[in-house]
PDB file of C-alpha atoms in Angstrom:
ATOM      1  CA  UNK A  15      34.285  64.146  60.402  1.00  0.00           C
ATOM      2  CA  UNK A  16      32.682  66.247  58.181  1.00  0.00           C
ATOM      3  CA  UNK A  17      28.920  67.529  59.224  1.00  0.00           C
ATOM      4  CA  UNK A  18      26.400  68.414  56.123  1.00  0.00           C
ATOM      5  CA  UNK A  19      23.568  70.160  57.809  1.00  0.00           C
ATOM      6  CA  UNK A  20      20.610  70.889  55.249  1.00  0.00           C
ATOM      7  CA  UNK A  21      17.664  73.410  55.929  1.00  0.00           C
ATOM      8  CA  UNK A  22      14.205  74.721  53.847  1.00  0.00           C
ATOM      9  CA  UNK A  23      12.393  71.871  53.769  1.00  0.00           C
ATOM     10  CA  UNK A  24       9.024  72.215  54.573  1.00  0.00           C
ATOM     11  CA  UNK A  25       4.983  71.777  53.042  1.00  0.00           C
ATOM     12  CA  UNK A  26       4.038  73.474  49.949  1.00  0.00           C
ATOM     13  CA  UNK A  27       1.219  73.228  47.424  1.00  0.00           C
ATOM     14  CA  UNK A  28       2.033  71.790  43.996  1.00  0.00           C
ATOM     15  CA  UNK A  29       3.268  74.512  41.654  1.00  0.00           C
ATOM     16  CA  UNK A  30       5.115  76.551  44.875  1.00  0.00           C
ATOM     17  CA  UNK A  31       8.651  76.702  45.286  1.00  0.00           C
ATOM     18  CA  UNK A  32      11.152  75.367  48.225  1.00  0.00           C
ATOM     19  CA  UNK A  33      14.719  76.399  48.207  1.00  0.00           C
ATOM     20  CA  UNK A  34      16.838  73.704  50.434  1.00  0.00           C
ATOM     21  CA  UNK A  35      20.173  74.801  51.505  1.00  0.00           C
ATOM     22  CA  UNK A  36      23.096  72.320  53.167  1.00  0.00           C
ATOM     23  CA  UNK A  37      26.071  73.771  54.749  1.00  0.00           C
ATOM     24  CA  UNK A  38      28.961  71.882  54.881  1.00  0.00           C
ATOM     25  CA  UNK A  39      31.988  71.919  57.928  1.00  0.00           C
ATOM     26  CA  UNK A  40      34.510  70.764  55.604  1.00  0.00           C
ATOM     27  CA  UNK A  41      37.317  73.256  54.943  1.00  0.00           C
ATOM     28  CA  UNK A  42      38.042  72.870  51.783  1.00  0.00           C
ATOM     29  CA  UNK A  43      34.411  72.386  50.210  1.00  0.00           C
ATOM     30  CA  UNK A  44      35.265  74.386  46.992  1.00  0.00           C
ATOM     31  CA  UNK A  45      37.008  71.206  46.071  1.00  0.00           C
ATOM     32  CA  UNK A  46      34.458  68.630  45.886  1.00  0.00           C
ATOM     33  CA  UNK A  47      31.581  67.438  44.116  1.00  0.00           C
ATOM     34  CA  UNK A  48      28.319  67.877  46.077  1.00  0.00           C
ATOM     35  CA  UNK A  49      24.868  66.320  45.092  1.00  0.00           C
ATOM     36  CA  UNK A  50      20.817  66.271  46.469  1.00  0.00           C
ATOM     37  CA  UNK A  51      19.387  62.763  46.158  1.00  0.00           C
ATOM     38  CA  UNK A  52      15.656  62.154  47.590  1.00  0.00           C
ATOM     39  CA  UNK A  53      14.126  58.888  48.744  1.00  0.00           C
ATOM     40  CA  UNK A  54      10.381  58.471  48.920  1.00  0.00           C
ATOM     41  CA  UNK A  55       8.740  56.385  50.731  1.00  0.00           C
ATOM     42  CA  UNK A  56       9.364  52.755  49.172  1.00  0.00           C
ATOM     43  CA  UNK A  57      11.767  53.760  46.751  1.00  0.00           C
ATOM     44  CA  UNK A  58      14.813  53.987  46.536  1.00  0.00           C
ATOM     45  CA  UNK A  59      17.117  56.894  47.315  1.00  0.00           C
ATOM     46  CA  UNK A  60      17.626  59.070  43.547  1.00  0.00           C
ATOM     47  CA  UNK A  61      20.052  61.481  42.706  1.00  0.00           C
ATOM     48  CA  UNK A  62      18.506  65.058  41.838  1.00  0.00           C
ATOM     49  CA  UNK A  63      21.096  67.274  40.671  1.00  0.00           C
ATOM     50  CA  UNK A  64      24.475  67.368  41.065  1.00  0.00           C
ATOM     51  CA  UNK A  65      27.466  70.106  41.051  1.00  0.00           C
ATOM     52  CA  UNK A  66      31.438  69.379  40.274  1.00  0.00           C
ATOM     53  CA  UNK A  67      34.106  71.836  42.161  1.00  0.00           C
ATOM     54  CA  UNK A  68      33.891  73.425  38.326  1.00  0.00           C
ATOM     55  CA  UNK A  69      30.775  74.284  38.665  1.00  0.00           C
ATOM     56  CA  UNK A  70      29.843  71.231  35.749  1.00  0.00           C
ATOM     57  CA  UNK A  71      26.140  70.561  36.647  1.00  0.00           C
ATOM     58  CA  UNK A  72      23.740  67.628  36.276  1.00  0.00           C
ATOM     59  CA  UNK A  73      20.041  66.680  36.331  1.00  0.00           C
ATOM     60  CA  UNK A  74      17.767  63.679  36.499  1.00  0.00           C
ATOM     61  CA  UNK A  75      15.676  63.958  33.533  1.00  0.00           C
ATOM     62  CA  UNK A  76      12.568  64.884  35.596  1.00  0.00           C
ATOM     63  CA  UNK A  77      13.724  67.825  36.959  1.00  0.00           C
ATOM     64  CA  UNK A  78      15.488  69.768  34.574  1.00  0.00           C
ATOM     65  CA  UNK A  79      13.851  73.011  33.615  1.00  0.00           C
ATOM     66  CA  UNK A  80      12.458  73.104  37.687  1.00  0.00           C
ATOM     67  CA  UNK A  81      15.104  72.543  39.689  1.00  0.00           C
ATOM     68  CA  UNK A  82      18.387  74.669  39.868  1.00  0.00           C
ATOM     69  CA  UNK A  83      21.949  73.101  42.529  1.00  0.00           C
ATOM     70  CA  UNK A  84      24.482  76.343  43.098  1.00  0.00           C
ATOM     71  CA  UNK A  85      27.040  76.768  45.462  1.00  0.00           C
ATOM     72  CA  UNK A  86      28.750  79.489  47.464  1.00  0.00           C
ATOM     73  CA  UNK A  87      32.399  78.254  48.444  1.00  0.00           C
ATOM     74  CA  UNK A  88      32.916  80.841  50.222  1.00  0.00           C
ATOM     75  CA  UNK A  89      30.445  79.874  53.169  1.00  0.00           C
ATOM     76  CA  UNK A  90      30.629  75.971  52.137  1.00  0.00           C
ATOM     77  CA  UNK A  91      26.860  75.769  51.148  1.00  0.00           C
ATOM     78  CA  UNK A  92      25.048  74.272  48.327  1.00  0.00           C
ATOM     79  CA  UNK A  93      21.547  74.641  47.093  1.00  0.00           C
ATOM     80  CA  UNK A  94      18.879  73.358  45.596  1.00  0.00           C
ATOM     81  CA  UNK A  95      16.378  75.685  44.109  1.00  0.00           C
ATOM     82  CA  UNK A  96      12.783  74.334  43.665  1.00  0.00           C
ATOM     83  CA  UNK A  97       9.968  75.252  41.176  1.00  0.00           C
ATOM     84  CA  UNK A  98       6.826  73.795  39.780  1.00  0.00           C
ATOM     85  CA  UNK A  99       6.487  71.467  42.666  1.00  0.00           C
ATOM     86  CA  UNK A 100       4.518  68.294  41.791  1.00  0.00           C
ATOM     87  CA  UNK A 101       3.082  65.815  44.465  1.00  0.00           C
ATOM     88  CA  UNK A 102       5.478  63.110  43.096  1.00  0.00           C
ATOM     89  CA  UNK A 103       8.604  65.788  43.965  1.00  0.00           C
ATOM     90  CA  UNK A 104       7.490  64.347  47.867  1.00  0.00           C
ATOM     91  CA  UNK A 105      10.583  62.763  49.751  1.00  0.00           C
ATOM     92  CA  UNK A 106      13.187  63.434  52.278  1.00  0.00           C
ATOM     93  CA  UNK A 107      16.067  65.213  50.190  1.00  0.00           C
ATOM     94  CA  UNK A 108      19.626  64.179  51.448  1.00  0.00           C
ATOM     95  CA  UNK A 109      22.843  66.418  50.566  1.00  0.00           C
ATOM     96  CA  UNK A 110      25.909  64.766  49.633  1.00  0.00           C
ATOM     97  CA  UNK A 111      29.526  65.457  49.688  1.00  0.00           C
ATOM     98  CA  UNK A 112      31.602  63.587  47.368  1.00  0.00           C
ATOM     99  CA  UNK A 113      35.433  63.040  47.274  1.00  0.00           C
ATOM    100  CA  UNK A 114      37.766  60.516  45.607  1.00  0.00           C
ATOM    101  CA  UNK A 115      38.373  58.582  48.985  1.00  0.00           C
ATOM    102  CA  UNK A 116      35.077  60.859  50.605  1.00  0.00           C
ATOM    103  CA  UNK A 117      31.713  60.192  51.443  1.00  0.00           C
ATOM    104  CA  UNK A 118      29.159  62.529  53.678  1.00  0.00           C
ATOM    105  CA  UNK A 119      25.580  62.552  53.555  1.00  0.00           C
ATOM    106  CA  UNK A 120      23.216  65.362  55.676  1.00  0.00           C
ATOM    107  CA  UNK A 121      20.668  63.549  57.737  1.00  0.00           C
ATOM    108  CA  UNK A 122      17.954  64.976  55.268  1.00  0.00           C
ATOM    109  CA  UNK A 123      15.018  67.194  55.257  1.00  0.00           C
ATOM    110  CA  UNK A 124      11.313  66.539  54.026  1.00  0.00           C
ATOM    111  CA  UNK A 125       9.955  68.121  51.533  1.00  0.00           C
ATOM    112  CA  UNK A 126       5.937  67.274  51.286  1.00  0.00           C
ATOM    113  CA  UNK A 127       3.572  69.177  48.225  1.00  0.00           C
ATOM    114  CA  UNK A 128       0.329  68.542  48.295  1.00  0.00           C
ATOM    115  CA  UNK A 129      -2.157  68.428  45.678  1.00  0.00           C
TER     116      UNK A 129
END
């Protein structure tokens, strides 16, 4: 069972930054995809960035230019740089590890900015 266990949420004031970070148990992390998705409250859970074991990258429309995913294989952790907070940035952010035949989510961390 692999354990995703994500840290930096927090309160901030729109325009400040956040930097989340998820560490990962799994062994052999350099090898799969891993991805932040949010969910706010009475929507549904959206994928914010994503990075491939090649280091391929991807972003939800809203966020590029503000938001930034890396990695470090080496200590199995992925994160999510945040800048230019806006109010509507407000959910719980969930890490993901992805796999052909593998699914693990983190248990998620708030992030609240405030106007």
């Amino acid at each position: 069972q692999v354990q995703l266990v994500e840290s930096g949420g927090g309160l901030v004031q729109a325009g400040g930054s956040l930097r989340l970070a998820c560490r990962a148990s799994e062994t052999f992390f350099g090898t799969y995809t891993m991805g932040w998705y949010r969910q706010a409250p009475g929507k549904q859970r959206e994928l914010v960035p994503s990075i491939t074991n090649d280091r391929t990258t991807s972003y939800a429309d809203s966020m590029k230019g503000r938001f930034t995913i890396s990695r470090d294989n080496a200590n199995s952790t992925v994160y999510l740089q945040m800048d230019s907070l806006k109010p509507e940035d407000t959910a719980v952010y969930y890490c993901n590890l992805h796999g052909v035949l593998t699914d693990y989510w983190g248990q998620g961390i708030q992030v609240t900015v405030s106007s």
